[in-house]
XYZ file of C-alpha atoms in Angstrom:
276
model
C 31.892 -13.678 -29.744
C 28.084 -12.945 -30.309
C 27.842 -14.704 -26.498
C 30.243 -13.219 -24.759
C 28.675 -10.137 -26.059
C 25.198 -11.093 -24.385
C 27.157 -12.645 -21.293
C 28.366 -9.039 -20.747
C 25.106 -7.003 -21.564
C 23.473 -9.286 -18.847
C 25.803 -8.520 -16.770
C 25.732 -4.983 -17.265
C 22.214 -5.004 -16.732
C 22.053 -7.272 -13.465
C 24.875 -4.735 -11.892
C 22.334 -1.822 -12.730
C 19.606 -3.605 -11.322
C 21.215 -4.027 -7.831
C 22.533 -0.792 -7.461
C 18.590 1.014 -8.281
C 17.708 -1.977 -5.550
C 20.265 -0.605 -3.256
C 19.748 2.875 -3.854
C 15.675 2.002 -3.355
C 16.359 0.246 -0.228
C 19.122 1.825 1.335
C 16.525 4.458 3.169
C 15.463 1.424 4.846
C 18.661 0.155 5.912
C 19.864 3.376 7.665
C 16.777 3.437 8.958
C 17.269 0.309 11.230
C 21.072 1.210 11.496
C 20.400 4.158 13.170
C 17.557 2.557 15.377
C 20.557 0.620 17.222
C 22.324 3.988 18.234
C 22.501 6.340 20.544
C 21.456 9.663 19.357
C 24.758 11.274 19.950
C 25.553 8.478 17.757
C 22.660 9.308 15.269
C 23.577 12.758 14.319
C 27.407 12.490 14.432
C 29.286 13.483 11.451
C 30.806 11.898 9.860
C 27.948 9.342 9.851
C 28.507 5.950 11.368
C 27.595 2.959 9.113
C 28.777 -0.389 10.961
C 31.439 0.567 13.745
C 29.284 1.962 16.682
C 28.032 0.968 19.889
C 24.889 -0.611 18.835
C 22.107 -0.396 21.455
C 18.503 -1.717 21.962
C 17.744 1.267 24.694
C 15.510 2.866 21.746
C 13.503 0.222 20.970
C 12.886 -0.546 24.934
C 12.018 3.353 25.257
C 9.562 3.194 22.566
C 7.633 -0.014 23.916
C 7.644 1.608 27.167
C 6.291 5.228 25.924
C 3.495 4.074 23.685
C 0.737 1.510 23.266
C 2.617 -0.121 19.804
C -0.110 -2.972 19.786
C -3.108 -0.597 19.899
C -1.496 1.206 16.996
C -0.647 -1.845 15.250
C -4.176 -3.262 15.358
C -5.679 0.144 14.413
C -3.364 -0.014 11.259
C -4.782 -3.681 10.452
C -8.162 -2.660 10.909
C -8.034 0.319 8.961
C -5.697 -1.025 5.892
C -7.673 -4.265 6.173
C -10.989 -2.896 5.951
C -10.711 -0.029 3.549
C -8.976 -2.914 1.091
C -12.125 -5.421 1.716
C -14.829 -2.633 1.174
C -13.061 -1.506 -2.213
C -12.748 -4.316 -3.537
C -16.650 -5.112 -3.315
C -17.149 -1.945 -5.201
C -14.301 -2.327 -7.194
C -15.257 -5.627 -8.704
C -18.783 -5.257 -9.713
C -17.959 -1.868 -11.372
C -14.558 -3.524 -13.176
C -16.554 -6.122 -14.430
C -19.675 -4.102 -15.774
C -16.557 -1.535 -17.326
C -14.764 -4.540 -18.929
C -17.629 -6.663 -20.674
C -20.705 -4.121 -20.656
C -19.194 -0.704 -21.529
C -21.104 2.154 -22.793
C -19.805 5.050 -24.492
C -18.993 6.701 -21.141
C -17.176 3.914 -19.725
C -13.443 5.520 -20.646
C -14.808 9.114 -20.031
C -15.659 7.457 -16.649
C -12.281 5.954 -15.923
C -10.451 9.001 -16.737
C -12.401 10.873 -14.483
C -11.986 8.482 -11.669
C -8.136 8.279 -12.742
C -8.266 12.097 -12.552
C -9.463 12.144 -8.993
C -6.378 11.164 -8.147
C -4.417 14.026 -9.177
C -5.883 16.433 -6.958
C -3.881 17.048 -3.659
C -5.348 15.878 -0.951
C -4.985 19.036 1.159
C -7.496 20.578 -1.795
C -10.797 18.492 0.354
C -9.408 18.643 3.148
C -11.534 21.187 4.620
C -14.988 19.651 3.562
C -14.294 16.014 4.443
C -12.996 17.269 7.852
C -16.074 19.792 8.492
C -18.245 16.238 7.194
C -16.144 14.174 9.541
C -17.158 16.513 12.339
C -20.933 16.517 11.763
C -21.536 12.809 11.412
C -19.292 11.994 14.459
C -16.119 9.960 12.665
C -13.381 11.777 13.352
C -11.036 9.963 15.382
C -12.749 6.693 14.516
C -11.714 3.903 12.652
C -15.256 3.721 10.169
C -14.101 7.263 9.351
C -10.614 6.542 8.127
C -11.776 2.964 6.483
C -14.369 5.316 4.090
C -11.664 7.761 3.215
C -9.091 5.493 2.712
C -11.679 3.441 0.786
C -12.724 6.606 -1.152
C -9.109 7.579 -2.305
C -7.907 4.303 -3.163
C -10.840 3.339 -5.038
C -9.606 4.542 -8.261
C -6.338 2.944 -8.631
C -8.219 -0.516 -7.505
C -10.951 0.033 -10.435
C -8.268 0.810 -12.747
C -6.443 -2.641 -11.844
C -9.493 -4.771 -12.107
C -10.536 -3.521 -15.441
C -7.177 -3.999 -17.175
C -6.934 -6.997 -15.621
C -10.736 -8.201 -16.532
C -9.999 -7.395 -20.294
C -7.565 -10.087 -20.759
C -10.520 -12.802 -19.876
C -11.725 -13.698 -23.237
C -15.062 -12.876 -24.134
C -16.061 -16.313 -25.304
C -15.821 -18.176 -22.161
C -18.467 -15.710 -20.218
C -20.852 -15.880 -23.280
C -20.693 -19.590 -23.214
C -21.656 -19.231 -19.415
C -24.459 -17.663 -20.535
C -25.887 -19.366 -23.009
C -25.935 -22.443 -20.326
C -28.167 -20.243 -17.991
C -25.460 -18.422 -15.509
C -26.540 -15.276 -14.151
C -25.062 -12.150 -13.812
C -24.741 -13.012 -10.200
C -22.774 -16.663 -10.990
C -20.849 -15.186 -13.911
C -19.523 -12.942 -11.207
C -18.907 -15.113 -8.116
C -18.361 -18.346 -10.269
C -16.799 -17.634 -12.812
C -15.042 -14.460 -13.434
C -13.837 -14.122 -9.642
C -11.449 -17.111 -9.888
C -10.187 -16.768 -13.057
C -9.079 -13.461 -12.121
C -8.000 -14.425 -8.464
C -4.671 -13.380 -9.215
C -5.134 -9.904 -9.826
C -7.370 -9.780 -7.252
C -5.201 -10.902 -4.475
C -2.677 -8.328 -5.937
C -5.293 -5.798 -6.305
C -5.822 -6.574 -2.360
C -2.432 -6.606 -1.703
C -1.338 -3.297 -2.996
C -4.204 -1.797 -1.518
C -3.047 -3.009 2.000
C -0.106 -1.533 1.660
C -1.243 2.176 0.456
C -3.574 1.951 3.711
C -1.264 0.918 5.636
C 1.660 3.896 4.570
C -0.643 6.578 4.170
C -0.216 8.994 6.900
C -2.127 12.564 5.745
C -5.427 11.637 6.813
C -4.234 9.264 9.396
C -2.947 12.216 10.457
C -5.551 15.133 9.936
C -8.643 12.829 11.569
C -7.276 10.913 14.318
C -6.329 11.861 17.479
C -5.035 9.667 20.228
C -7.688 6.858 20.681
C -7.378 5.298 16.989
C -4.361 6.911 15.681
C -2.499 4.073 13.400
C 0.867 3.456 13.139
C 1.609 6.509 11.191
C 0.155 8.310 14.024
C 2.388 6.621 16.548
C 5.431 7.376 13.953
C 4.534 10.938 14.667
C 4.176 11.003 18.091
C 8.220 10.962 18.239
C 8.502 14.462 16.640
C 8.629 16.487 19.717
C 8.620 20.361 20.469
C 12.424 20.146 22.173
C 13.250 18.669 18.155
C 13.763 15.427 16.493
C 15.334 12.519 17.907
C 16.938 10.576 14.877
C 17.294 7.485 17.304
C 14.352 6.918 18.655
C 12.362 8.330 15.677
C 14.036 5.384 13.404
C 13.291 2.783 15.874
C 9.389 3.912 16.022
C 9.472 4.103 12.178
C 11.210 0.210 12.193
C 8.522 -1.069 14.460
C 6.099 0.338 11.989
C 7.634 -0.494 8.638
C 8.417 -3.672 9.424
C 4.815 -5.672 9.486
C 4.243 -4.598 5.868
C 7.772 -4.925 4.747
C 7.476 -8.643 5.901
C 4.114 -9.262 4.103
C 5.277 -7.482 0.981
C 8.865 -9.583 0.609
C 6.537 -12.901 1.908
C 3.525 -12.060 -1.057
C 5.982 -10.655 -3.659
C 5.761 -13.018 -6.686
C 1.811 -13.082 -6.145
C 1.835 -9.339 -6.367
C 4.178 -9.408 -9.421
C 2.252 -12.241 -11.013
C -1.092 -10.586 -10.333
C 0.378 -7.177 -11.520
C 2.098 -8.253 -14.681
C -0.004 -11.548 -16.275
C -3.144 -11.926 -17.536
C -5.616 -14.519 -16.245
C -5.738 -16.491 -19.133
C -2.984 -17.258 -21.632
């Protein structure tokens, strides 16, 4: 009795699970459904799920209108780059946070966790009128430092929690052989928390890669990412569902590929300590 009990509470809860996947991903899938249609097609109603006349004419019109691969690179560069640069800040201050703190080390992190909560639009102004006077707007250096700058926070935050399950004892012991700072960093520390790290990294990429407000505020044409190029498609005349969904496919569908490929590292490095 007492198992068919649990039999159906797990099966209660795996039928809940997929339908908050579905409901998660189904954006997604219309997306790429309506990629394949024409827009007549697009915006009929009722809307067409499976039965229409699917068609690649969007995805050809697309390729053909824009330089995807100059976007594309621009977006690797930029997520890429922003990622790398944090995380050499990130780690040296997560470490001194996590094994030399002071008694403004939390005031610290809630400040830097606070930073977060201000709208972006609120600095907007300054960083733009900054931007303008040292010569980075539309450049790729410009939108590395900001996206650097804004995720920097969230990959502090990571590191620390993740540096505080490494047990004390093992870095003392380093030290009492003779390790420096320097080698208790590189050494030591960095691949026992490799893990969280990589996911660190990982997530990182992927808030570079989807931001689109100052992708869109400090680039122009020349290093626009692939948020940029999304936008491109929202013309004047109106919106064209078709041919908006295929641009936002081509887009999506790099990161959705690395995140499905690197997903138990990410969970692992998001939910496990280094050192059990």
């Amino acid at each position: 009795m007492a198992r068919a009990s649990d039999n159906r509470h797990k099966l209660l809860v795996t039928l809940i699970a997929w339908v908050v996947a579905l409901a998660i991903f189904f954006p997604i899938l219309w997306t790429v459904l309506t990629s394949f249609k024409t827009e007549a097609a697009a915006v009929a109603i009722p809307p067409q799920f499976l039965f229409f006349d699917w068609t690649t004419e969007n995805y050809a019109e697309v390729w053909a209108r824009t330089d995807y691969l100059r976007h594309f690179t621009n977006s690797v560069v930029i997520s890429l780059g922003s990622s790398l640069i944090g995380l050499l800040v990130a780690v040296p201050a997560a470490w001194s946070m996590a094994f030399s703190p002071t008694r403004r080390t939390r005031g610290v992190l809630m400040w830097m966790l606070s930073t977060k909560m201000l709208p972006a639009v609120g600095v907007l102004v300054p960083i733009y009128l900054l931007f303008k006077r040292f010569g980075l707007l539309d450049t790729r250096t410009g939108l590395v430092i900001v996206l650097m700058l804004s995720n920097l926070p969230i990959m502090v935050w990571m590191l620390f929690t993740y540096f505080k399950e490494i047990p004390r004892d093992i870095l003392e012991a380093a030290r009492m052989d003779g390790a420096t700072p320097r080698h208790e960093l590189l050494h030591i520390l960095a691949p026992m928390a490799l893990p969280g790290i990589a996911s660190t990294l990982l997530l990182n990429v992927i808030l570079a890669w989807n931001e689109s407000f100052w992708t869109l505020n400090l680039t122009a044409a020349s290093t626009g990412p692939l948020t940029a190029f999304i936008a491109s498609f929202s013309a004047p005349e109106g919106l064209f569902y078709a041919k908006l969904s295929a641009a936002s496919t081509l887009a999506i569908a790099p990161i959705v590929v690395l995140g499905w490929l690197s997903q138990k590292q990410l969970v692992r490095g998001l939910t496990f300590g280094a050192v059990k």
